[in-house]
Coordinates of N, CA, C and O in Angstrom, one line a residue:
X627 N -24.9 25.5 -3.9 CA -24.7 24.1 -4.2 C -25.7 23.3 -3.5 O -26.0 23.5 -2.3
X628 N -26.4 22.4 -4.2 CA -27.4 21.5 -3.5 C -26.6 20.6 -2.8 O -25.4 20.5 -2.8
X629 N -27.9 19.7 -2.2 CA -27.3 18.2 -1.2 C -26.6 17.6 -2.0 O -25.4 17.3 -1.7
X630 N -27.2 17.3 -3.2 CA -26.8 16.2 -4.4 C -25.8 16.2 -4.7 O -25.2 15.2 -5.0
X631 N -25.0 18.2 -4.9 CA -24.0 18.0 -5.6 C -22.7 18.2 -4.5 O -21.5 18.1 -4.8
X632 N -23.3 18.4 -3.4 CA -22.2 17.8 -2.1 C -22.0 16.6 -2.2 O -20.9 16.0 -2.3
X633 N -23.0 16.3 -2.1 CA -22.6 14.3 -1.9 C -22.2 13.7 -3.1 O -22.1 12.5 -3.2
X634 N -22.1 14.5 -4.3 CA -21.5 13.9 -5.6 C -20.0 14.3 -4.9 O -19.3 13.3 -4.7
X635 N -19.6 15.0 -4.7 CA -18.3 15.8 -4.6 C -17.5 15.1 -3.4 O -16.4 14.7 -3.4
X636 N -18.4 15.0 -2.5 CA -17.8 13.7 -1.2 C -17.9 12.1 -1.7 O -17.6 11.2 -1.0
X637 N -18.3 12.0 -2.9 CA -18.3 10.7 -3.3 C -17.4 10.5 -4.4 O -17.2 9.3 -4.6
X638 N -16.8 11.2 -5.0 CA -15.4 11.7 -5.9 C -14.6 11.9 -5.3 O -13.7 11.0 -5.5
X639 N -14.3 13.1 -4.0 CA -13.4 12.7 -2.7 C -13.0 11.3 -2.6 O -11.8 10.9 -2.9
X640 N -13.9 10.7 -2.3 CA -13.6 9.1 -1.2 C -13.3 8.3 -2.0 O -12.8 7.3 -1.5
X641 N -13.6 8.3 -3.6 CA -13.1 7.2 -4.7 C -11.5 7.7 -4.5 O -10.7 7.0 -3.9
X642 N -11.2 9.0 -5.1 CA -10.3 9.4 -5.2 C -9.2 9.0 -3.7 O -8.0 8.8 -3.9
X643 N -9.6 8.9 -2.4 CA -8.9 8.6 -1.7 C -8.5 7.1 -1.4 O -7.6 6.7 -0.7
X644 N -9.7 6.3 -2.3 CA -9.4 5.0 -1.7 C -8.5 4.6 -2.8 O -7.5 4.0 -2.5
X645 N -8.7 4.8 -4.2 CA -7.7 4.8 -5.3 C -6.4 4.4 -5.1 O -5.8 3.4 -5.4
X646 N -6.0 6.1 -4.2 CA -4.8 6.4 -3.5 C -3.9 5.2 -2.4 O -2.8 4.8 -2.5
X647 N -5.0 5.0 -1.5 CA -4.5 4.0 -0.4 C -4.4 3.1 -1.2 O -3.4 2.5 -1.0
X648 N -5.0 2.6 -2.3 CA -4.8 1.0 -3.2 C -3.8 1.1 -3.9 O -3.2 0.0 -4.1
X649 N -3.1 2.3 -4.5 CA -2.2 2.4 -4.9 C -0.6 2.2 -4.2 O 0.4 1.7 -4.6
X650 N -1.1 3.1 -2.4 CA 0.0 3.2 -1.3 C 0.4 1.7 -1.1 O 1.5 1.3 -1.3
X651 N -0.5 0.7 -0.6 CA -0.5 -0.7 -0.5 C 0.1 -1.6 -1.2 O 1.1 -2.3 -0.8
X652 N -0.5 -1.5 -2.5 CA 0.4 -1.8 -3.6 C 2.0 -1.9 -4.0 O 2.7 -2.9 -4.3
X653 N 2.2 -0.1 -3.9 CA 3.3 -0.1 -3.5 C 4.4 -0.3 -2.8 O 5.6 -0.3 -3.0
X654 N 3.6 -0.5 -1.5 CA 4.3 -1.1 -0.4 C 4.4 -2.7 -0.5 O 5.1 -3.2 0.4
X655 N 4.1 -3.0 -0.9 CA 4.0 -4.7 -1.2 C 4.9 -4.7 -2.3 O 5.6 -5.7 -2.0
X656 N 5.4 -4.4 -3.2 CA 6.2 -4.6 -4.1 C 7.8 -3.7 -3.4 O 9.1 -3.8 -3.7
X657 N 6.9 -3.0 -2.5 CA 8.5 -2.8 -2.1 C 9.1 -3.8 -1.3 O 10.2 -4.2 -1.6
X658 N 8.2 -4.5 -0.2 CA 8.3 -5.9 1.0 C 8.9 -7.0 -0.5 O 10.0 -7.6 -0.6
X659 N 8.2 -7.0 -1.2 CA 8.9 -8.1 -2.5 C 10.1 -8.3 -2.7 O 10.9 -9.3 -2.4
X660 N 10.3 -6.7 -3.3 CA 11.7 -6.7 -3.6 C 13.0 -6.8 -2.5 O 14.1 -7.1 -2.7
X661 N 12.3 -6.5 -1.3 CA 13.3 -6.3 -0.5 C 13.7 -7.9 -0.1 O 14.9 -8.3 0.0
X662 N 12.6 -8.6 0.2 CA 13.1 -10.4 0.5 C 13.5 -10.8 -0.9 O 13.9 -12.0 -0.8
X663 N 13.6 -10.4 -2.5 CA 14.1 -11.2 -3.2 C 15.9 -10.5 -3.0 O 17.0 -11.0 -3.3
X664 N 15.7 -9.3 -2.5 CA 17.2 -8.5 -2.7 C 17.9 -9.4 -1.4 O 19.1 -9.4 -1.5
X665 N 17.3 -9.9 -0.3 CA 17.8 -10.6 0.9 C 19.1 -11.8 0.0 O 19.0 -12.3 -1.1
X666 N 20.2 -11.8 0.8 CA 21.0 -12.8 0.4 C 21.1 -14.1 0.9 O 21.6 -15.0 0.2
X667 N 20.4 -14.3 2.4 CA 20.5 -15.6 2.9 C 19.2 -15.3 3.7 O 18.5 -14.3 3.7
X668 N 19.1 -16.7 4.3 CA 17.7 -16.7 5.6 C 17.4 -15.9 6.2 O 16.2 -15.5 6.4
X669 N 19.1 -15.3 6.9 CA 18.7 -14.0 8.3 C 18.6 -12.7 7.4 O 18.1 -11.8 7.9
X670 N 19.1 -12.6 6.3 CA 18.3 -11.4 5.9 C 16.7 -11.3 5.6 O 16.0 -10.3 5.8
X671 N 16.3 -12.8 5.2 CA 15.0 -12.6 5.0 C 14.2 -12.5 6.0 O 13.1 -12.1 5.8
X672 N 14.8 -13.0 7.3 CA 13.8 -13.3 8.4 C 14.1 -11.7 9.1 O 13.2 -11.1 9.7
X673 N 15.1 -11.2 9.0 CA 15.5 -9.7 9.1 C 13.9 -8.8 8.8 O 13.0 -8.3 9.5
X674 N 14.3 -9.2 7.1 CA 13.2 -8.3 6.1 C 11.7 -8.8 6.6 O 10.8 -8.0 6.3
X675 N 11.2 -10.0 7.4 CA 9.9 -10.2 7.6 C 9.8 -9.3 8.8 O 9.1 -8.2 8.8
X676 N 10.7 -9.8 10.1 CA 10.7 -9.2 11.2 C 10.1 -7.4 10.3 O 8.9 -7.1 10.1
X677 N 10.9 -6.9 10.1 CA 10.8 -5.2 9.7 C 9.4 -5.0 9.1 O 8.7 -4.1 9.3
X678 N 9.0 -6.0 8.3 CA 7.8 -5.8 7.7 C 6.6 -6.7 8.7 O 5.4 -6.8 8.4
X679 N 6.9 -7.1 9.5 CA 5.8 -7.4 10.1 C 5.1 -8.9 9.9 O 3.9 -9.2 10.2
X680 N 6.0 -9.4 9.4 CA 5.3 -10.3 8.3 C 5.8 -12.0 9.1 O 6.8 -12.2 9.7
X681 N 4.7 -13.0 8.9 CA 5.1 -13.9 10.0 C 6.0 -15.1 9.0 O 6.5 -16.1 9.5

């Protein structure tokens, strides 16, 4: 295997993993979503920020 086709292969790797994390993010934000639209009053939502970090 040459240089070229290592660093093609580490460059398919790293798309493929950044994909993934955009995907993980994503999903994690529509989960933070749903969870403050599922909140029923204030202190659940300020609950749901607290947990997510969120100011």
């Amino acid at each position: 295997m040459s240089d070229a086709e290592r660093l093609l292969l580490i460059h398919k790797a790293s798309a493929g993993m950044q994909k993934n994390l955009n995907d993980l993010r994503q999903y994690n934000n529509n989960n933070v979503w749903l969870s403050l639209q599922r909140a029923s009053d204030e202190q659940d939502k300020q609950a749901v920020k607290k947990l997510y970090g969120i100011n």
